[in-house]
Coordinates of C-alpha atoms in Angstrom, one line a residue:
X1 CA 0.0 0.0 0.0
X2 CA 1.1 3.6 -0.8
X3 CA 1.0 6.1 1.5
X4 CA -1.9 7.6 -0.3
X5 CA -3.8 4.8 0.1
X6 CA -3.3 4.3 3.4
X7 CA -4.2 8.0 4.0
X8 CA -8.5 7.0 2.5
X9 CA -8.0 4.5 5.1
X10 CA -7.2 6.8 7.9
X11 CA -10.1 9.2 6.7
X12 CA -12.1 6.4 6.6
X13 CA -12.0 5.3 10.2
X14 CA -11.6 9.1 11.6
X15 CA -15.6 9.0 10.5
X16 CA -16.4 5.6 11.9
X17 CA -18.9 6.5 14.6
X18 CA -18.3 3.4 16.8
X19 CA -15.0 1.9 18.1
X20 CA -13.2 -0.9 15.5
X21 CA -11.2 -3.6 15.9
X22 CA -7.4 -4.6 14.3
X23 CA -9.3 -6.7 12.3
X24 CA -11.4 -4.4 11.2
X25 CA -8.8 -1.9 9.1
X26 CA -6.6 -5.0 8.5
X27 CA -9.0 -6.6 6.0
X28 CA -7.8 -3.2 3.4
X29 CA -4.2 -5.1 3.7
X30 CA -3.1 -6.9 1.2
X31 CA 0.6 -8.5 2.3
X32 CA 2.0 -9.1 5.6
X33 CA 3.9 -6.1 5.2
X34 CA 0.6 -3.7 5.0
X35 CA -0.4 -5.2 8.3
X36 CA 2.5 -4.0 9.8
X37 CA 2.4 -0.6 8.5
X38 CA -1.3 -0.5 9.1
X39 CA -1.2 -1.2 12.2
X40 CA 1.5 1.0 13.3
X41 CA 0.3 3.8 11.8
X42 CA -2.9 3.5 13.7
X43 CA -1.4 3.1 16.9
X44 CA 0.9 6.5 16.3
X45 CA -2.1 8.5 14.6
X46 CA -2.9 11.1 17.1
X47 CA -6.9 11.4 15.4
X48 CA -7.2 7.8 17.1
X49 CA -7.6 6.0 21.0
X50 CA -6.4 3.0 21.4
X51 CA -8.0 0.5 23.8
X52 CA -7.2 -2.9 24.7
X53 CA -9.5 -5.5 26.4
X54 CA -9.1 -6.0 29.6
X55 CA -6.7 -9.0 29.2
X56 CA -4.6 -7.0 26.9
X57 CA -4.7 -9.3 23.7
X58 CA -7.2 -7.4 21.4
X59 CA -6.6 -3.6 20.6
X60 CA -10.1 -1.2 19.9
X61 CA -9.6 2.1 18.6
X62 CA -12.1 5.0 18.3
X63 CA -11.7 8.4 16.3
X64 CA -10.9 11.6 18.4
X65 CA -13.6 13.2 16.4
X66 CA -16.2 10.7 17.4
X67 CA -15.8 10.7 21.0
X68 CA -15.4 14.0 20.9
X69 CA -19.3 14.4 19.4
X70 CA -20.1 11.5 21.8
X71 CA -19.2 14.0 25.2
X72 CA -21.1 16.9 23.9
X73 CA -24.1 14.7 22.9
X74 CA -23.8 13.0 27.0
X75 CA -23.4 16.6 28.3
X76 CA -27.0 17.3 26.2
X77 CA -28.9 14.2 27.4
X78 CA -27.5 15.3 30.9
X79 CA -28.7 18.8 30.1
X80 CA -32.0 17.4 29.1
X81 CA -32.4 15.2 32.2
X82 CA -31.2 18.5 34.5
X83 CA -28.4 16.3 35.9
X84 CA -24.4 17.0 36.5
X85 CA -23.5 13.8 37.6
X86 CA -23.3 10.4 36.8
X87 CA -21.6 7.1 38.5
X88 CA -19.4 4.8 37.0
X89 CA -21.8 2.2 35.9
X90 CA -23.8 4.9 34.4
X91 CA -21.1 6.3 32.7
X92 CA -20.2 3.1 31.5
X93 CA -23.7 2.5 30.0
X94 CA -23.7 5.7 28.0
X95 CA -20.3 4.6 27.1
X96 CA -21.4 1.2 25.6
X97 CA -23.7 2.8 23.0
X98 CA -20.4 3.4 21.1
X99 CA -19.4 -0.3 20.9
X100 CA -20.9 -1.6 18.0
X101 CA -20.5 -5.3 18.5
X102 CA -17.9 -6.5 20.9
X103 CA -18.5 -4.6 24.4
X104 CA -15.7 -3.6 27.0
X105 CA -16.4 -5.2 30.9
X106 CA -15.0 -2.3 32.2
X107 CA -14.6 1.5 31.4
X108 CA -11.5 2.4 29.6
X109 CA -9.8 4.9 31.5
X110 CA -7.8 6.7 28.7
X111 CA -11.4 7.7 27.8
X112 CA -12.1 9.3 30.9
X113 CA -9.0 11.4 30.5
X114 CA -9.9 12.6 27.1
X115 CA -13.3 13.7 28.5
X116 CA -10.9 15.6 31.4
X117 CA -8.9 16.9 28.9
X118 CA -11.8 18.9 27.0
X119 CA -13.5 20.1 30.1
X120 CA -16.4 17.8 29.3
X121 CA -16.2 15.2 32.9
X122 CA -14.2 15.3 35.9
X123 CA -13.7 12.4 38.8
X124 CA -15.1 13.3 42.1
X125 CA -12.2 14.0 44.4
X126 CA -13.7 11.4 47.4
X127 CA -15.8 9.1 45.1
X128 CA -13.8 7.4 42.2
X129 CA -16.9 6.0 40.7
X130 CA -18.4 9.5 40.7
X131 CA -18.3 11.8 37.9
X132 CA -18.9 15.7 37.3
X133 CA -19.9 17.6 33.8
X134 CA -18.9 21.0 34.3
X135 CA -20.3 22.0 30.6
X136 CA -23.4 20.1 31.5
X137 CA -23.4 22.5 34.5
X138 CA -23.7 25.5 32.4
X139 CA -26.2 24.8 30.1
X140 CA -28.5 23.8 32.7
X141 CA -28.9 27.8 32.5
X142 CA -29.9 27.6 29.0
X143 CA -33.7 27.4 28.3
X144 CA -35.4 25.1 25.8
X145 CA -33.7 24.0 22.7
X146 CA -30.8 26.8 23.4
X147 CA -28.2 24.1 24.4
X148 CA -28.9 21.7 21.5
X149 CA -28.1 24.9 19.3
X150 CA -25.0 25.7 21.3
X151 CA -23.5 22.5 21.0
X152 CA -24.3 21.6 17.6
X153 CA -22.8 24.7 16.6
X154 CA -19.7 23.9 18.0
X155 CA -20.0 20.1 16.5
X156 CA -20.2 21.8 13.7
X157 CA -17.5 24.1 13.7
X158 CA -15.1 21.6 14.6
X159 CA -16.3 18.7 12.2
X160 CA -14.2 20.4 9.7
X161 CA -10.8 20.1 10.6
X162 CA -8.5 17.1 10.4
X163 CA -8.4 16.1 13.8
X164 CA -10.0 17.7 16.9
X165 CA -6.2 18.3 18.8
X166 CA -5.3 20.7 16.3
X167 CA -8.2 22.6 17.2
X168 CA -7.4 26.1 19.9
X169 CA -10.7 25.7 21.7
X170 CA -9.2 29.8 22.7
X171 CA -8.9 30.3 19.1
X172 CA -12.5 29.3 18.5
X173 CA -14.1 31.4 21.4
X174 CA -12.3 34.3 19.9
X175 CA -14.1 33.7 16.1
X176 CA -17.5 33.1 17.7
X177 CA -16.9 36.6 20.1
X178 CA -16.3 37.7 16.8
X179 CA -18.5 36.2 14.5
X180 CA -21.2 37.8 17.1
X181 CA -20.3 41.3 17.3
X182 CA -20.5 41.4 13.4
X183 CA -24.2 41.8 13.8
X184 CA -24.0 44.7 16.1
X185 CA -23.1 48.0 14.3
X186 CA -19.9 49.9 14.5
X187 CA -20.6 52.4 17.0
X188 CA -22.3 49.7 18.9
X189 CA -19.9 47.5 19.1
X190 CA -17.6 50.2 20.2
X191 CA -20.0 50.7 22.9
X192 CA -20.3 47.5 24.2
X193 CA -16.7 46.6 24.3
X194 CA -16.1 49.6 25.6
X195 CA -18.3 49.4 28.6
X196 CA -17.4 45.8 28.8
X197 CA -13.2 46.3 29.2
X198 CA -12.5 44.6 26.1
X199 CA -11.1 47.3 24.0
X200 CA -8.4 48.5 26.5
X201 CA -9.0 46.3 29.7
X202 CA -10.5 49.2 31.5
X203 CA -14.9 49.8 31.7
X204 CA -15.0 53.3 30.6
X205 CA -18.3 55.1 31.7
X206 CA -20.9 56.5 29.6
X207 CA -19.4 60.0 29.8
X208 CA -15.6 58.8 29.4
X209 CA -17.5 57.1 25.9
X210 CA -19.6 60.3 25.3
X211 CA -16.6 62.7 24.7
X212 CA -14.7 60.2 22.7
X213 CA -17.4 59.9 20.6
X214 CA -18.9 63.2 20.5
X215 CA -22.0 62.3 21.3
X216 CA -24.1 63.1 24.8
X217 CA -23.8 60.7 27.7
X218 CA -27.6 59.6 27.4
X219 CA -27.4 59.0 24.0
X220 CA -24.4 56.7 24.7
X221 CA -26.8 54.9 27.0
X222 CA -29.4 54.4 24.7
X223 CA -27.4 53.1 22.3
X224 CA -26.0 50.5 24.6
X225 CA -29.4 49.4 25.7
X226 CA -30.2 49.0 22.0
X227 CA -26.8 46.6 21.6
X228 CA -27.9 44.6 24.7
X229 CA -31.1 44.4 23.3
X230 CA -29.2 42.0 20.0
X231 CA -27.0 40.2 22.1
X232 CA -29.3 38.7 24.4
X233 CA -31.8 37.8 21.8
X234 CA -31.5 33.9 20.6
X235 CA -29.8 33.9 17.2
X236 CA -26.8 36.1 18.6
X237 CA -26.8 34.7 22.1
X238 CA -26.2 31.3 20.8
X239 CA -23.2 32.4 19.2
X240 CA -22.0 34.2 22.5
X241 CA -22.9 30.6 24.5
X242 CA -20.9 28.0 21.7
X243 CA -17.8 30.9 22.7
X244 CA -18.1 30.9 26.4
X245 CA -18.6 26.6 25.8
X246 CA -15.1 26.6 24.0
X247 CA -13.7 29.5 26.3
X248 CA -14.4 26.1 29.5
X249 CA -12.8 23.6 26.8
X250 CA -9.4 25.8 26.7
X251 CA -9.7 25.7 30.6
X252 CA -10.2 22.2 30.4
X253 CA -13.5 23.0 32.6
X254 CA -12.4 25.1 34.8
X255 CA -15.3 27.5 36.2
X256 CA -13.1 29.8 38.2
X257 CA -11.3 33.0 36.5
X258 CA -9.2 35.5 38.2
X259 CA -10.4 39.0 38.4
X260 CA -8.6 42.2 36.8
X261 CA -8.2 40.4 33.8
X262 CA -9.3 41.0 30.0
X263 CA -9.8 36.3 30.6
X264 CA -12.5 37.7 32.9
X265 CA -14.2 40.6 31.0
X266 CA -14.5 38.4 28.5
X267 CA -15.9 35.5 30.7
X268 CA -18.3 38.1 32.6
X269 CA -19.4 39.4 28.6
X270 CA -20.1 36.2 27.3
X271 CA -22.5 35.2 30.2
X272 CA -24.1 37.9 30.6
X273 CA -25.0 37.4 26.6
X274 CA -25.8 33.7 27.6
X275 CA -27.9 34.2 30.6
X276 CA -25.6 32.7 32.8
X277 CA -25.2 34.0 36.4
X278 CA -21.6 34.4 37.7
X279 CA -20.3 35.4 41.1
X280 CA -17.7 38.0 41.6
X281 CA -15.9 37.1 44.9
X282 CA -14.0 40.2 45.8
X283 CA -12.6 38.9 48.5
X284 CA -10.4 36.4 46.6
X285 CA -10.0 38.3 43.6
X286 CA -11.9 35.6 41.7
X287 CA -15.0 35.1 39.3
X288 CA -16.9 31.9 39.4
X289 CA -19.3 30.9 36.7
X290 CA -22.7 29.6 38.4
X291 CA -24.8 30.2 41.2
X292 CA -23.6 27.1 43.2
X293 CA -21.4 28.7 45.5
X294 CA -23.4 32.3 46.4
X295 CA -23.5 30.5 49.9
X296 CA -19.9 30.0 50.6
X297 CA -18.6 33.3 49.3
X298 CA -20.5 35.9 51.7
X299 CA -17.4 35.2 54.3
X300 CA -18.2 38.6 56.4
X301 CA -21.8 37.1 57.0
X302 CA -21.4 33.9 57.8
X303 CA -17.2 33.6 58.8
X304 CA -16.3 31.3 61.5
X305 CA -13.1 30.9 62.9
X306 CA -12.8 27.2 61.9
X307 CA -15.2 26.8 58.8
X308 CA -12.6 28.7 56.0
X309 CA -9.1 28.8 57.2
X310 CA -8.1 25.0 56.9
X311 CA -8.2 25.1 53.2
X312 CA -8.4 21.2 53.5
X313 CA -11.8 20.7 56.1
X314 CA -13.2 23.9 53.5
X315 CA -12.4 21.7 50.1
X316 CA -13.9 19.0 51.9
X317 CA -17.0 20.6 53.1
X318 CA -17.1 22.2 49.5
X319 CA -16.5 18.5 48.2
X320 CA -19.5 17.7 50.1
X321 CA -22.2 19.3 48.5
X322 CA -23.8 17.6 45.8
X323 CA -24.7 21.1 44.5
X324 CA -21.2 22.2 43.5
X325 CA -20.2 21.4 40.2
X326 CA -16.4 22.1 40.4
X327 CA -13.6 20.1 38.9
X328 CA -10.9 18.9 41.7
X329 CA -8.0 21.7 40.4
X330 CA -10.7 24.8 40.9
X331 CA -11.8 23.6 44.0
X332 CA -8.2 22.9 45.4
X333 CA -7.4 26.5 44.2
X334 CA -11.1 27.8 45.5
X335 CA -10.0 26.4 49.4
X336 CA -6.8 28.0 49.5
X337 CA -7.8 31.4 48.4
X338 CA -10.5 31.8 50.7
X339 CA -8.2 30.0 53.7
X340 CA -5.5 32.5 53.0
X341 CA -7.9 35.3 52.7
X342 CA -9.8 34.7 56.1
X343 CA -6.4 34.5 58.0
X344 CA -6.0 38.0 56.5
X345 CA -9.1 38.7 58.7
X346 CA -8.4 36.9 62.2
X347 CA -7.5 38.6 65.3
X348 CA -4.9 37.0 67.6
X349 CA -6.4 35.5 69.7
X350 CA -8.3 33.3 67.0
X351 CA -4.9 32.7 65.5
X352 CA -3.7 31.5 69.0
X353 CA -6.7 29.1 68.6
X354 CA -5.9 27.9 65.1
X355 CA -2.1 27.1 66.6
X356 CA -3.5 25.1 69.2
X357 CA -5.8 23.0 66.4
X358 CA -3.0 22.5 64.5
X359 CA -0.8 21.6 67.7
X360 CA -3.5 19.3 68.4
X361 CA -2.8 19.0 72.5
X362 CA -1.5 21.1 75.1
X363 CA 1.7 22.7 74.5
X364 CA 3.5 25.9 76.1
X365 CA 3.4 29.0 75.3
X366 CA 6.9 28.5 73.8
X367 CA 5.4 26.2 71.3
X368 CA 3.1 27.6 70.4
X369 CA 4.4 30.7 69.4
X370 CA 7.2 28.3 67.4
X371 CA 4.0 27.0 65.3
X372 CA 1.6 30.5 65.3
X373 CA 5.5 32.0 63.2
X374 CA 5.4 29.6 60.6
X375 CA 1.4 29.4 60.1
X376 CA 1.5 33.3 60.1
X377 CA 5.1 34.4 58.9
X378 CA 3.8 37.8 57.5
X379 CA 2.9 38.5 60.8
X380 CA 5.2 37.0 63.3
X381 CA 5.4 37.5 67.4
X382 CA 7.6 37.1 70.3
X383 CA 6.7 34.6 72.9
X384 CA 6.1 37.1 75.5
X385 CA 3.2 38.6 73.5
X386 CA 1.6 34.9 73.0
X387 CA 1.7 34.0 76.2
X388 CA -0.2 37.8 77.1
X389 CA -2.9 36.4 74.2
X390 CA -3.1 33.0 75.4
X391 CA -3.6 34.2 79.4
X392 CA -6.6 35.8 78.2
X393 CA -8.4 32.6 77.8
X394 CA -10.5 33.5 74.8
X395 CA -12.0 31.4 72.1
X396 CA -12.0 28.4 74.4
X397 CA -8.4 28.9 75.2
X398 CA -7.6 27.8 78.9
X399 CA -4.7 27.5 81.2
X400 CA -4.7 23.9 82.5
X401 CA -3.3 24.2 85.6
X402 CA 0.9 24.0 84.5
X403 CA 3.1 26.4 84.2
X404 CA 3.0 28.1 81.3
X405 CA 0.9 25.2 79.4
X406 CA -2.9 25.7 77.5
X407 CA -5.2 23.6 75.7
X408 CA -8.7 24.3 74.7
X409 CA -12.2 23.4 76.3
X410 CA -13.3 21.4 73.8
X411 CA -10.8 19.2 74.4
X412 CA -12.1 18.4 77.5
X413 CA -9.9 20.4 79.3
X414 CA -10.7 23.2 81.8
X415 CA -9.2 25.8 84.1
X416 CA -8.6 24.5 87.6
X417 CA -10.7 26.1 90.3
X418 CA -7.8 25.7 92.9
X419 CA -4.7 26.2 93.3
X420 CA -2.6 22.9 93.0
X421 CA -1.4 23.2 97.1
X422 CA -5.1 23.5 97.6
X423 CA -6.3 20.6 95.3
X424 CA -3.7 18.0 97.4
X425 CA -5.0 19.2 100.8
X426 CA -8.3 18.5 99.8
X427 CA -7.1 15.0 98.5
X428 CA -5.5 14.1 101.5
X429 CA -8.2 15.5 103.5
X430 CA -10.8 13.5 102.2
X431 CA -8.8 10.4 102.0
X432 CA -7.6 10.6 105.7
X433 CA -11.3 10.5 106.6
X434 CA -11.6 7.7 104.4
X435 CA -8.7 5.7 106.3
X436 CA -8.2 7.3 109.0
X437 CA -4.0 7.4 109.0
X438 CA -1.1 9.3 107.0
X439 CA -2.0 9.3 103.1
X440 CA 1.0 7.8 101.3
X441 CA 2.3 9.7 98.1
X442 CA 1.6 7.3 95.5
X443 CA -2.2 7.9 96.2
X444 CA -1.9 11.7 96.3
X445 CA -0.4 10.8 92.8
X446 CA -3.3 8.6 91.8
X447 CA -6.2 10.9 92.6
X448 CA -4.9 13.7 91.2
X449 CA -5.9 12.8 87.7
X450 CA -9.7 13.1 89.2
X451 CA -9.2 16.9 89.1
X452 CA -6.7 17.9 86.2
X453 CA -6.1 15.9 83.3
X454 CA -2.1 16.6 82.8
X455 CA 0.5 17.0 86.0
X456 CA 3.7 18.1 86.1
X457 CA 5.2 15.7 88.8
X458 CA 7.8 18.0 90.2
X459 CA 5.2 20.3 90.7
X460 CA 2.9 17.7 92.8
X461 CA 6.1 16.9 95.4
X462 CA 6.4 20.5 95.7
X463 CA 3.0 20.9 96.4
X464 CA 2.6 18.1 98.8
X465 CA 5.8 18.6 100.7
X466 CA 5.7 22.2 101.0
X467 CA 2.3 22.3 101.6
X468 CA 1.2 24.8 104.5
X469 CA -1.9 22.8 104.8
X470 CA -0.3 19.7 105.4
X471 CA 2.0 17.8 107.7
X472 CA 4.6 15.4 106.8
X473 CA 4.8 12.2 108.5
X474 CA 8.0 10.0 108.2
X475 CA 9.4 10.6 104.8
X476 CA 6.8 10.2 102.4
X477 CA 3.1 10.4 104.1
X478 CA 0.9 13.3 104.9
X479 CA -2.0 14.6 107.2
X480 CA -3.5 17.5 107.1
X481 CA -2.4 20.0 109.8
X482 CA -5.9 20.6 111.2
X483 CA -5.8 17.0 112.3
X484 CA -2.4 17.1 113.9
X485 CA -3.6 20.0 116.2
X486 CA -7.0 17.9 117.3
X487 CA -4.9 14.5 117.8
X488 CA -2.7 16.7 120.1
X489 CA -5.4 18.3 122.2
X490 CA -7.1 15.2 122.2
X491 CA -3.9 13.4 124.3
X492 CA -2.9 11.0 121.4
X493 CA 0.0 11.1 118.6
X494 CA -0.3 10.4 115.3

């Protein structure tokens, strides 16, 4: 076979609309040697997949241009059914439709990464056998037949080239951003971008528009609401929606932009043309397509010390709700903007709390301020100004009875009523009544963990042998005084 030849058979199978075997293009070869060159060729042609069965003996292959139809016809049955997420087995169904004969027994994985690749599905971070749709997400917003027009566009646009990973997905946004404002006149489309950022990268206000233009600032106005008027009506807003489909294809579905860029006037343009609602998060500099996360983003409202700052409890709690259509990368980058932002916002005493989370158990004051300089380095402090923070006992912060040593109440730990000197004469009180004779150390030692959870051991000889309360009898036993002085009125020694 000539390379020509071989060439119609490549064309051929890019159309195929179902996977094919080996066997399937080897029947166009006519020696041994055309099998050989057949076969490699497929294998290194970057418009096919290949597959192998699960026992790695016979290879599948499917066109790049068919399963790229195949995800944007899934994301419109999803769109259809009002649904963002499917499990494996699901998946797997859907998947099987494109088998025409033989069928897989498991879901081809390099399949799955294709599908990530274009933006089109996403694994759940804490559910393998969960999937996202990002784009399926996104034209939920779209009513009635809008997102079969949006897609098909798009299908349509890229049917023509020679294989779909040639194809800028940012190139293509750009030609249908484009292709739309063509139907807007010049001065409107002057208007429009001009209002919108995306002539210079800056909004420019009616009047900045009016003296360029000559014209009066309420003409300007009307002339905008006339624009808006086009772009929001079906035939132009389709256009704007296929861009801002193919702008989430070159982000591989990413739904999160940063602010303060022309990425984001653009992004902001193009759903406000598709009726799309997106949040601007100030706070974290950030725009996020969707209405899923108007909840989380209100952090003055609704901030508690604990709830953003670990980025990694805040990804999971965001991981959590089934409501959130975020691929893994956005909402990794999501949790540690708003962590690092509410930080920005603590006062020191809720930091001192954070330390102690992280810390885990009691620690002094010396620790802690180790651990609160390199969880905070842009604001660093000396120990002696911890330990002034931590004595205030705020935010569930308490001193637990040891020099220099806190923990926090929900721990279980709390501060001691007494004085230690006062909590062993009360031990030894109560036990000499219970035994009537000199309590030894050991059980001072054993009932002390009834009143503090953590003792310092030096700290309990101290208080039990210099104990004003108490009297020592032979070298390791104690009474208290009180009882001393009664035994001696009384005529006895003890």
């Amino acid at each position: 076979m000539d390379e020509f030849q071989i060439e119609n058979v490549l064309k051929d199978f890019y159309e195929n609309e179902h996977f094919f075997s080996q066997e399937d293009f080897l029947y166009f070869a006519e020696t041994d040697e055309d099998e050989i060159i057949l076969n490699n060729t497929f294998c290194n042609d970057s418009r096919f997949i290949l597959i192998s069965d699960e026992y790695l003996i016979k290879k599948y292959f499917i066109s790049t241009k068919t399963l790229f139809k195949w995800f944007c016809r899934l994301s419109l049955k999803l769109a259809k059914s009002k649904t963002f997420r499917l499990s494996q087995k699901q998946l797997y169904i859907s998947f099987s439709f494109l088998c025409k004969n033989e069928r897989f027994n498991y879901l081809p994985s390099n399949l799955v990464s294709f599908g990530k690749h274009y933006g089109f599905i996403d694994e759940d971070p804490y559910n393998n056998e969960q999937y996202i749709f990002p784009i399926v997400y996104i034209l939920l917003f779209m009513n009635g037949t809008k997102p079969n027009r949006v897609i098909n566009r798009i299908i349509e646009k890229t049917s023509s080239s020679k294989t779909i990973k040639n194809i800028k997905f940012e190139y293509l946004c750009e030609i249908f951003f484009e292709e739309g404002l063509l139907n807007l006149r010049d001065r409107e489309s002057y208007i429009i971008k001009s209002r919108e950022g995306l002539l210079t990268g800056n909004k420019l206000t009616l009047n900045e528009i009016g003296i360029i233009k000559n014209i009066t600032r309420e003409r300007v106005r009307q002339i905008e609401k006339r624009a808006w008027k086009k772009l929001t009506h079906n035939s132009l807003s389709d256009i704007f929606a296929a861009a801002l489909i193919c702008k989430i294809i070159s982000k591989q579905g990413s739904l999160i932009y940063s602010k303060n860029s022309y990425e984001a006037l653009l992004i902001s343009f193009l759903a406000k043309c598709s009726k799309v609602p997106i949040l601007n998060c100030q706070h974290i500099n950030k725009l996020i397509l969707g209405d899923h996360l108007k909840n989380y983003c209100n952090f003055e409202a609704s901030f508690q010390i604990t709830k953003y700052v670990n980025s990694q409890s805040f990804f999971e709690q965001l991981n959590s709700d089934k409501s959130i259509c975020l691929i893994k990368k956005d909402l990794q980058n999501l949790s540690i903007a708003i962590s690092e932002y509410c930080k920005t916002k603590l006062t020191k005493e809720q930091k001192v709390y954070l330390v102690l989370k992280e810390i885990g158990k009691p620690a002094h004051f010396s620790r802690i301020a180790e651990v609160y300089n390199s969880l905070f380095p842009h604001n660093p402090s000396i120990e002696r100004n911890i330990h002034s923070v931590l004595s205030r006992e705020k935010n569930g912060v308490v001193w637990i009875g040891i020099r220099g040593t806190y923990a926090l109440k929900e721990w279980g730990y709390e501060h001691p009523s007494d004085t230690l000197f006062e909590t062993v004469k009360e031990i030894v009180q109560n036990k000499y009544k219970e035994i009537n004779k000199p309590v030894p150390f050991n059980v001072i030692v054993a009932e002390i963990s009834k009143y503090r959870r953590i003792i310092n051991k030096n700290s309990l000889v101290i208080a039990s042998h210099c104990n004003s309360y108490l009297e020592r009898i032979g070298r390791d036993s104690f009474i208290p005084k009180e009882s001393k002085e009664k035994s001696n009125k009384g005529g006895f020694s003890v």
